[in-house]
Amino acid sequence: MSAVRLLLLSLLCALFVSLCHGACSEVDSDTEAVAGKGFKLGCISCKMRPEVEASATVDWYFKAKGEADYAHIYNYDEEGQHVVDERFEDRVDWNGSKRSQDIQDASIYLFNVTFNDSGTYRCFFHRLLTYEFYEYQTDVSKVVHLTVVAKATRGTASIVSEVMMYVSIIGLQAWLYIEMVYCFRKISAAGEEALRESAKAKEGMQNI
């Protein structure tokens, strides 16, 4: 029985370690950029089940103020990034998930922002989930309404939102760490109990 308990606790700890390393938090992008500066267009889509293998490609679309239709401006896949719209040529760089086809952060960085960059951006994840016996395709989209200003006018609400974001991320990581430490302590205690039971069994055999 002790061996079974030890195995279950080990599996539980492995799960917590995996969650700790793969923690993902969906945070909304900032929406105000300053002309002439750089700006990160944030786009995060977390998998509901981190343990499922997946791969994804990303497309970004842009609709300028006063326009009716979206224009395809950017693509990112296993071969790298591709700037589709000449308006953004040499001004966009990938700022999302690195060294992984399992993309959950599809953020891009926009250099030398101009007033013409004001408008609505849409980010699309095309994700393929790989299960043991089948694959499942899913599409997720996020919207960013960007306003370009001459001078930063960051408000209190934006500051509070960012602070709360970091507090929530740190809190999640701390909780996972505490659970992991507790789990390892349980494993250690179970291992010691198993050793004591084994020693008693050997002693009993010797007395027979």
Coordinates of C-alpha atoms in Angstrom, one line a residue, residues 24 26 43-47 52-60 74-81 94-108 123-129 138 140:
C24 CA -0.1 30.8 -18.8
E26 CA -4.3 35.7 -20.6
C43 CA -2.2 38.6 -27.9
I44 CA -2.3 35.6 -25.5
S45 CA -4.4 32.5 -25.8
C46 CA -3.8 29.8 -23.2
K47 CA -4.7 26.1 -23.7
V52 CA -2.1 18.2 -24.5
E53 CA 0.4 18.5 -27.2
A54 CA -0.3 21.3 -29.7
S55 CA 1.0 23.4 -32.6
A56 CA -0.2 26.7 -33.8
T57 CA 0.2 29.3 -36.5
V58 CA -0.8 33.0 -36.1
D59 CA -2.2 35.7 -38.4
W60 CA -2.6 39.4 -37.6
Y74 CA 1.4 39.5 -40.6
N75 CA 1.8 35.7 -40.4
Y76 CA 3.9 33.5 -38.1
D77 CA 4.4 29.7 -38.6
E78 CA 7.0 27.0 -38.2
E79 CA 9.1 28.8 -40.9
G80 CA 9.1 32.1 -39.0
Q81 CA 7.5 35.5 -39.6
W94 CA 7.7 38.6 -33.4
N95 CA 7.4 39.1 -29.6
G96 CA 5.6 35.9 -28.7
S97 CA 6.4 32.3 -27.7
K98 CA 10.0 31.3 -28.5
R99 CA 11.5 28.0 -29.6
S100 CA 8.1 26.2 -29.6
Q101 CA 5.4 25.4 -32.1
D102 CA 3.0 25.3 -29.2
I103 CA 2.3 29.1 -29.4
Q104 CA 0.3 30.6 -26.6
D105 CA 1.7 34.1 -26.8
A106 CA 1.3 35.6 -30.3
S107 CA 2.4 39.2 -29.4
I108 CA 4.2 41.3 -32.0
C123 CA -5.0 38.2 -33.8
F124 CA -5.9 34.7 -34.9
F125 CA -4.6 31.5 -33.4
H126 CA -5.0 28.4 -35.7
R127 CA -4.2 25.6 -33.1
L128 CA -4.0 21.9 -33.7
L129 CA -4.5 19.8 -30.6
T138 CA -9.5 25.1 -33.2
V140 CA -9.2 31.6 -31.4

